[in-house]
Coordinates of C-alpha atoms in Angstrom, one line a residue:
M26 CA 57.2 -35.0 -58.5
G27 CA 60.5 -33.3 -59.0
N28 CA 61.0 -29.7 -56.9
R29 CA 61.2 -26.8 -59.4
V30 CA 62.3 -23.4 -57.5
I31 CA 61.0 -20.3 -59.0
C32 CA 62.5 -17.0 -57.9
M33 CA 60.2 -14.0 -58.5
K34 CA 62.2 -10.7 -59.2
K35 CA 61.7 -7.3 -58.2
K36 CA 60.4 -5.6 -61.0
D37 CA 60.4 -1.5 -60.8
V38 CA 57.3 0.0 -62.6
V39 CA 58.6 2.6 -65.1
I40 CA 56.3 5.2 -66.4
R41 CA 57.3 6.9 -69.9
S42 CA 56.9 10.8 -70.0
G43 CA 56.8 12.3 -73.2
G44 CA 54.9 11.1 -76.1
D45 CA 51.0 11.1 -75.5
G46 CA 50.1 13.7 -72.6
S47 CA 46.6 12.4 -72.1
R48 CA 47.8 9.1 -71.7
S49 CA 50.1 10.2 -68.8
K50 CA 47.1 11.5 -67.1
R51 CA 45.2 8.7 -66.9
V52 CA 48.3 6.5 -65.5
N53 CA 48.4 9.5 -63.3
R54 CA 44.8 9.1 -62.2
S55 CA 45.3 5.2 -62.0
Q56 CA 47.8 5.3 -59.7
R57 CA 46.1 7.7 -57.5
K58 CA 43.5 6.0 -57.4
L59 CA 45.4 2.9 -56.6
L60 CA 46.5 4.5 -53.8
A61 CA 43.5 6.5 -52.6
D62 CA 41.9 2.5 -52.5
E63 CA 44.9 1.0 -50.7
E64 CA 44.2 3.7 -48.1
N65 CA 40.7 3.3 -47.5
L66 CA 41.2 -0.5 -47.3
H67 CA 44.3 0.5 -44.6
R68 CA 41.9 2.6 -42.4
R69 CA 39.1 0.3 -42.8
A70 CA 41.3 -2.8 -41.5
L71 CA 42.8 -0.1 -39.0
S72 CA 39.3 0.8 -37.4
M73 CA 38.3 -2.9 -37.1
A74 CA 41.5 -3.5 -35.2
I75 CA 41.1 -0.1 -32.9
H76 CA 37.3 -1.8 -31.9
Q77 CA 39.0 -5.1 -31.3
A78 CA 41.1 -3.5 -28.6
Q79 CA 38.2 -1.3 -27.3
V80 CA 35.8 -4.3 -26.8
S81 CA 38.5 -6.8 -25.6
Q82 CA 40.3 -7.4 -22.5
R83 CA 43.9 -7.6 -23.4
F84 CA 46.7 -10.5 -21.4
D85 CA 47.7 -9.2 -17.9
G86 CA 50.2 -12.1 -17.6
S87 CA 47.6 -14.5 -16.4
M88 CA 44.4 -14.6 -18.1
S89 CA 43.0 -13.3 -21.3
R90 CA 39.2 -12.9 -22.2
R91 CA 38.2 -11.6 -25.9
I92 CA 34.9 -10.3 -27.3
G93 CA 34.5 -10.3 -31.2
S94 CA 32.7 -11.8 -33.9
T95 CA 34.2 -13.6 -36.7
S96 CA 30.7 -13.2 -38.8
S97 CA 30.7 -9.1 -38.4
R98 CA 34.5 -9.1 -39.6
R99 CA 33.8 -11.5 -42.3
G100 CA 30.8 -9.0 -43.8
T101 CA 33.1 -6.1 -43.4
L102 CA 35.8 -7.0 -45.3
S103 CA 33.6 -8.6 -47.5
D104 CA 32.1 -5.6 -49.0
S105 CA 35.5 -3.3 -48.5
F106 CA 37.0 -5.3 -51.0
S107 CA 34.1 -5.7 -53.6
N108 CA 34.9 -4.4 -57.2
N109 CA 33.7 -4.4 -60.6
K110 CA 36.5 -5.2 -62.3
Q111 CA 36.6 -7.4 -65.4
V112 CA 37.5 -11.0 -64.5
P113 CA 40.8 -12.3 -66.1
E114 CA 40.2 -14.6 -69.3
F115 CA 42.9 -17.6 -67.2
L116 CA 39.9 -17.8 -64.1
E117 CA 37.8 -20.4 -66.7
S118 CA 40.5 -22.8 -67.1
L119 CA 41.1 -22.7 -62.9
K120 CA 39.1 -25.7 -61.6
V121 CA 39.5 -24.1 -58.0
K122 CA 39.0 -20.4 -57.0
K123 CA 38.6 -20.5 -53.6
F124 CA 41.9 -19.8 -51.3
V125 CA 41.3 -20.3 -47.3
L126 CA 43.9 -18.5 -45.7
V127 CA 45.6 -19.5 -42.2
H128 CA 47.2 -16.3 -40.7
G129 CA 50.5 -17.7 -38.3
E130 CA 50.9 -17.0 -34.3
G131 CA 49.9 -13.8 -32.9
F132 CA 48.0 -12.5 -35.8
G133 CA 44.3 -13.2 -37.0
A134 CA 42.4 -13.1 -40.3
W135 CA 43.1 -9.0 -40.1
C136 CA 46.5 -9.8 -41.4
W137 CA 45.6 -10.8 -45.1
Y138 CA 43.5 -7.6 -46.0
K139 CA 45.9 -6.7 -48.5
T140 CA 46.2 -10.2 -50.5
I141 CA 41.8 -10.4 -49.7
A142 CA 41.3 -7.4 -52.0
S143 CA 44.1 -8.3 -54.4
L144 CA 42.7 -11.9 -54.8
E145 CA 39.2 -10.9 -55.4
E146 CA 40.3 -8.2 -58.0
S147 CA 41.3 -11.0 -59.6
G148 CA 38.0 -12.7 -59.8
L149 CA 39.2 -15.4 -57.0
S150 CA 37.7 -16.3 -53.9
P151 CA 39.2 -15.3 -50.5
V152 CA 38.4 -16.8 -47.4
T153 CA 39.8 -16.2 -44.0
V154 CA 39.7 -18.2 -40.4
D155 CA 40.4 -16.8 -37.0
L156 CA 42.3 -19.8 -35.5
A157 CA 41.2 -20.1 -31.5
G158 CA 42.5 -17.9 -29.6
S159 CA 43.6 -15.2 -32.4
G160 CA 41.8 -12.1 -34.2
F161 CA 38.3 -12.4 -33.4
N162 CA 38.0 -15.8 -31.8
M163 CA 36.4 -15.4 -28.4
S164 CA 38.2 -18.3 -26.9
D165 CA 40.4 -17.9 -24.1
A166 CA 44.5 -18.9 -26.0
N167 CA 45.1 -19.9 -22.1
S168 CA 42.5 -22.8 -22.9
V169 CA 43.9 -23.4 -26.4
S170 CA 46.3 -26.6 -25.0
T171 CA 46.3 -28.8 -29.2
L172 CA 46.5 -28.5 -32.4
E173 CA 43.1 -29.9 -32.9
E174 CA 41.4 -27.0 -30.2
Y175 CA 43.9 -24.0 -32.1
S176 CA 43.1 -25.3 -35.4
K177 CA 39.4 -26.1 -34.8
P178 CA 37.5 -23.1 -36.6
L179 CA 39.6 -24.0 -39.9
I180 CA 38.7 -27.6 -39.5
E181 CA 35.0 -26.8 -39.3
L182 CA 35.2 -24.5 -42.4
I183 CA 36.5 -27.5 -44.6
Q184 CA 33.8 -29.4 -43.0
N185 CA 31.5 -27.3 -44.0
L186 CA 32.7 -27.3 -47.7
P187 CA 29.8 -29.0 -50.1
S188 CA 30.6 -32.2 -50.7
E189 CA 32.3 -31.9 -54.2
E190 CA 34.5 -28.5 -53.4
K191 CA 38.3 -27.9 -53.2
V192 CA 40.3 -25.1 -51.9
I193 CA 43.9 -23.8 -52.1
L194 CA 44.6 -23.9 -48.2
V195 CA 47.5 -21.2 -47.7
G196 CA 49.3 -20.9 -44.8
H197 CA 51.4 -18.4 -42.8
S198 CA 54.2 -18.6 -40.1
T199 CA 53.4 -21.4 -37.5
G200 CA 49.7 -21.2 -39.4
G201 CA 51.4 -24.2 -41.7
A202 CA 51.3 -26.7 -38.6
C203 CA 47.3 -26.1 -39.2
V204 CA 47.7 -26.6 -42.8
S205 CA 49.6 -29.7 -42.2
Y206 CA 47.1 -31.0 -39.7
A207 CA 44.1 -30.7 -41.8
L208 CA 46.0 -31.8 -45.0
E209 CA 46.4 -34.8 -43.0
R210 CA 42.6 -34.8 -42.1
F211 CA 41.3 -33.6 -45.6
P212 CA 43.5 -34.8 -48.5
E213 CA 40.5 -34.9 -50.9
K214 CA 39.4 -31.7 -50.5
I215 CA 42.6 -29.8 -50.5
S216 CA 44.0 -29.2 -53.8
K217 CA 47.2 -27.2 -53.7
A218 CA 48.8 -26.7 -49.8
I219 CA 50.9 -23.3 -50.0
F220 CA 53.0 -22.7 -47.1
I221 CA 54.5 -19.0 -46.7
C222 CA 57.9 -18.4 -44.8
A223 CA 55.8 -21.5 -42.6
T224 CA 56.6 -24.2 -39.9
M225 CA 56.0 -27.0 -42.8
V226 CA 56.7 -29.9 -40.3
T227 CA 57.7 -33.8 -41.1
D228 CA 55.8 -36.7 -39.4
G229 CA 56.3 -36.7 -35.8
Q230 CA 57.8 -33.3 -35.6
R231 CA 56.8 -30.0 -33.5
P232 CA 56.3 -26.9 -34.7
F233 CA 58.4 -25.8 -32.4
D234 CA 61.4 -27.7 -33.6
V235 CA 61.2 -25.8 -37.0
V236 CA 62.7 -22.6 -34.8
A237 CA 65.0 -24.5 -32.4
D238 CA 68.0 -23.6 -34.0
E239 CA 67.3 -19.7 -33.3
L240 CA 65.4 -19.9 -30.1
G241 CA 67.0 -23.2 -28.4
S242 CA 65.3 -26.2 -27.2
A243 CA 61.8 -26.7 -26.5
E244 CA 63.0 -27.5 -23.3
R245 CA 65.5 -24.5 -22.6
F246 CA 62.7 -22.3 -23.6
M247 CA 60.4 -23.3 -21.1
K248 CA 62.6 -23.1 -18.8
E249 CA 64.4 -20.1 -19.4
S250 CA 61.9 -17.6 -21.7
Q251 CA 61.3 -14.2 -20.4
F252 CA 58.3 -14.5 -23.3
L253 CA 56.0 -16.9 -21.2
I254 CA 52.2 -16.5 -19.6
Y255 CA 51.5 -18.2 -17.0
G256 CA 47.7 -18.4 -17.3
N257 CA 46.7 -20.8 -14.4
G258 CA 49.6 -19.4 -12.5
K259 CA 53.5 -19.8 -12.2
D260 CA 53.1 -23.3 -10.2
N261 CA 51.4 -24.6 -13.1
P262 CA 53.3 -25.2 -16.7
A263 CA 53.1 -22.3 -19.4
T264 CA 49.8 -21.7 -21.4
G265 CA 51.4 -19.2 -23.9
F266 CA 54.1 -16.7 -25.0
V267 CA 53.9 -12.9 -26.5
F268 CA 56.8 -11.1 -27.8
E269 CA 57.5 -7.5 -26.8
K270 CA 56.7 -4.7 -29.3
Q271 CA 59.8 -3.9 -30.1
H272 CA 61.1 -7.6 -30.5
M273 CA 58.3 -8.1 -32.4
K274 CA 58.8 -5.0 -34.9
G275 CA 62.7 -6.5 -35.5
L276 CA 62.0 -10.3 -36.2
Y277 CA 58.4 -9.6 -38.0
F278 CA 58.4 -6.2 -40.0
N279 CA 62.0 -5.0 -40.6
Q280 CA 60.3 -4.2 -44.0
S281 CA 57.1 -3.6 -43.7
P282 CA 55.4 -0.6 -44.2
H283 CA 55.0 1.6 -40.9
K284 CA 51.2 1.8 -40.7
D285 CA 50.8 -1.9 -41.0
I286 CA 52.9 -2.7 -37.9
A287 CA 51.0 0.2 -36.0
L288 CA 48.1 -2.2 -37.1
S289 CA 49.7 -5.0 -35.8
M290 CA 51.0 -3.9 -32.5
I291 CA 47.4 -2.7 -31.6
S292 CA 45.7 -6.1 -33.0
M293 CA 48.3 -9.2 -32.3
R294 CA 47.3 -11.4 -29.6
P295 CA 49.4 -13.8 -27.0
V296 CA 50.3 -17.5 -28.4
P297 CA 48.5 -20.6 -27.0
L298 CA 51.8 -22.3 -26.1
G299 CA 50.4 -25.9 -26.2
P300 CA 49.9 -26.5 -30.1
M301 CA 53.1 -24.8 -30.8
M302 CA 54.6 -27.8 -28.9
E303 CA 52.6 -30.9 -30.0
K304 CA 54.4 -33.6 -32.4
L305 CA 51.7 -33.9 -35.8
S306 CA 51.2 -37.3 -36.9
L307 CA 51.3 -37.7 -40.6
S308 CA 50.7 -40.1 -42.7
A309 CA 52.1 -41.1 -46.3
E310 CA 48.8 -41.7 -47.3
R311 CA 46.9 -39.2 -46.6
Y312 CA 49.7 -36.1 -46.2
G313 CA 52.0 -37.3 -48.5
K314 CA 49.8 -37.2 -51.5
G315 CA 48.9 -33.6 -50.8
R316 CA 50.5 -31.3 -53.6
R317 CA 51.9 -28.7 -51.4
F318 CA 54.2 -25.7 -52.6
Y319 CA 56.5 -23.6 -50.6
I320 CA 56.8 -19.6 -50.8
Q321 CA 60.4 -18.3 -49.1
T322 CA 60.9 -14.9 -47.6
L323 CA 64.4 -13.9 -48.0
D324 CA 64.8 -10.8 -45.7
D325 CA 63.4 -12.8 -42.8
L326 CA 64.3 -12.3 -39.6
A327 CA 61.8 -14.0 -37.7
L328 CA 62.6 -17.4 -39.9
S329 CA 65.8 -17.1 -41.3
P330 CA 66.2 -18.1 -45.0
D331 CA 69.2 -21.1 -44.1
V332 CA 65.8 -22.4 -42.0
Q333 CA 63.5 -22.2 -44.9
E334 CA 66.2 -23.5 -47.4
K335 CA 66.5 -26.4 -44.4
L336 CA 62.4 -26.9 -44.8
V337 CA 62.3 -27.5 -48.4
R338 CA 65.6 -29.7 -48.2
E339 CA 63.7 -32.1 -45.7
N340 CA 60.1 -31.7 -47.2
S341 CA 60.1 -31.6 -50.8
P342 CA 57.5 -29.3 -51.7
E343 CA 56.6 -29.4 -55.7
A344 CA 57.8 -25.9 -55.9
V345 CA 59.2 -23.2 -54.3
F346 CA 59.0 -19.9 -55.1
K347 CA 61.0 -16.7 -52.9
I348 CA 60.2 -13.4 -52.7
K349 CA 63.3 -10.6 -52.7
G350 CA 62.8 -7.8 -50.4
S351 CA 60.0 -9.7 -48.0
D352 CA 60.4 -9.8 -44.5
H353 CA 58.5 -12.1 -42.6
C354 CA 55.0 -10.9 -43.7
P355 CA 54.9 -10.8 -47.5
F356 CA 51.4 -9.9 -47.2
F357 CA 52.6 -6.6 -45.9
S358 CA 56.3 -5.8 -47.0
K359 CA 55.2 -7.8 -50.9
P360 CA 51.8 -8.0 -51.4
Q361 CA 52.1 -7.5 -55.3
S362 CA 54.5 -10.3 -55.2
L363 CA 52.7 -13.0 -52.6
H364 CA 49.6 -12.2 -55.1
K365 CA 51.6 -13.2 -58.4
I366 CA 52.4 -16.5 -57.0
L367 CA 49.6 -17.3 -55.4
L368 CA 47.6 -16.9 -58.6
E369 CA 50.6 -19.2 -60.6
I370 CA 50.8 -21.4 -58.2
A371 CA 46.8 -21.6 -59.0
Q372 CA 47.6 -22.2 -62.3
I373 CA 49.7 -24.7 -62.1
P374 CA 47.7 -27.9 -63.5

């Protein structure tokens, strides 16, 4: 299948004055309701993140222990995003309506709260997952040494799907490696794979190799990086890495709202290093037959547009979409644009 490049242009919302005054009042009330709903969603997500911070012991540079419940998080999110809006007509023609959202390095399922809300309001079925050592997952990130271990929650979710059900798999940043791993294992269960400014690797490539041009070689990173964590002591190999808060703000959130940056600062966890350094084995017979789509973020300072262009050239996804004005976290900085693209991909035959 040939490449299809689609650019999503920024559109301003224009509210015309004059004429029908009652209509203008209804629009204003609608706007206020949308703003109030968004604020309510953010408060719930922030409350959950604060709770996570209170019941968790942060990395101290050597060891980490996390306490939390994935099931309780899912219940809270699901309840807060329910609504009674009419289901759009296009849903009747969709064969696959379930989205599985996979976060990137340091994040958790919490980062998708806006995306979950918009997808559910469109009548779709978003499902989130906390990768091992991330979000509310209780695994110690220091003990997660392989991509198989890191992806285990995602793999279990897919394995437990009904036999005839397929999903649209969405991966952000290094979560793209988990999407590739799942696509290799379960090509028959994944209708489409969507990579959002993600590490879409080739056979034999490591997720870290994608950012090697910006961070240096893996060998140099392991020797010189100030962000490494030695969970088993300095005499043993590094087990994870974490950027300083100011560094993260500049890399990931240069276009994101302040409230979402605050949410991330108290919620992000160190990243298991082993999975990022593992070479993926991807076959043409399984992974190669999957339908892959890529979403580029054009104001991204963590994974530059040039690197994303290189990934697209080397991996030939079925279609490429671009979000202008988005940093590395479009679910924060450009949630409406991201939502529109996800809907468009879902409707591609």
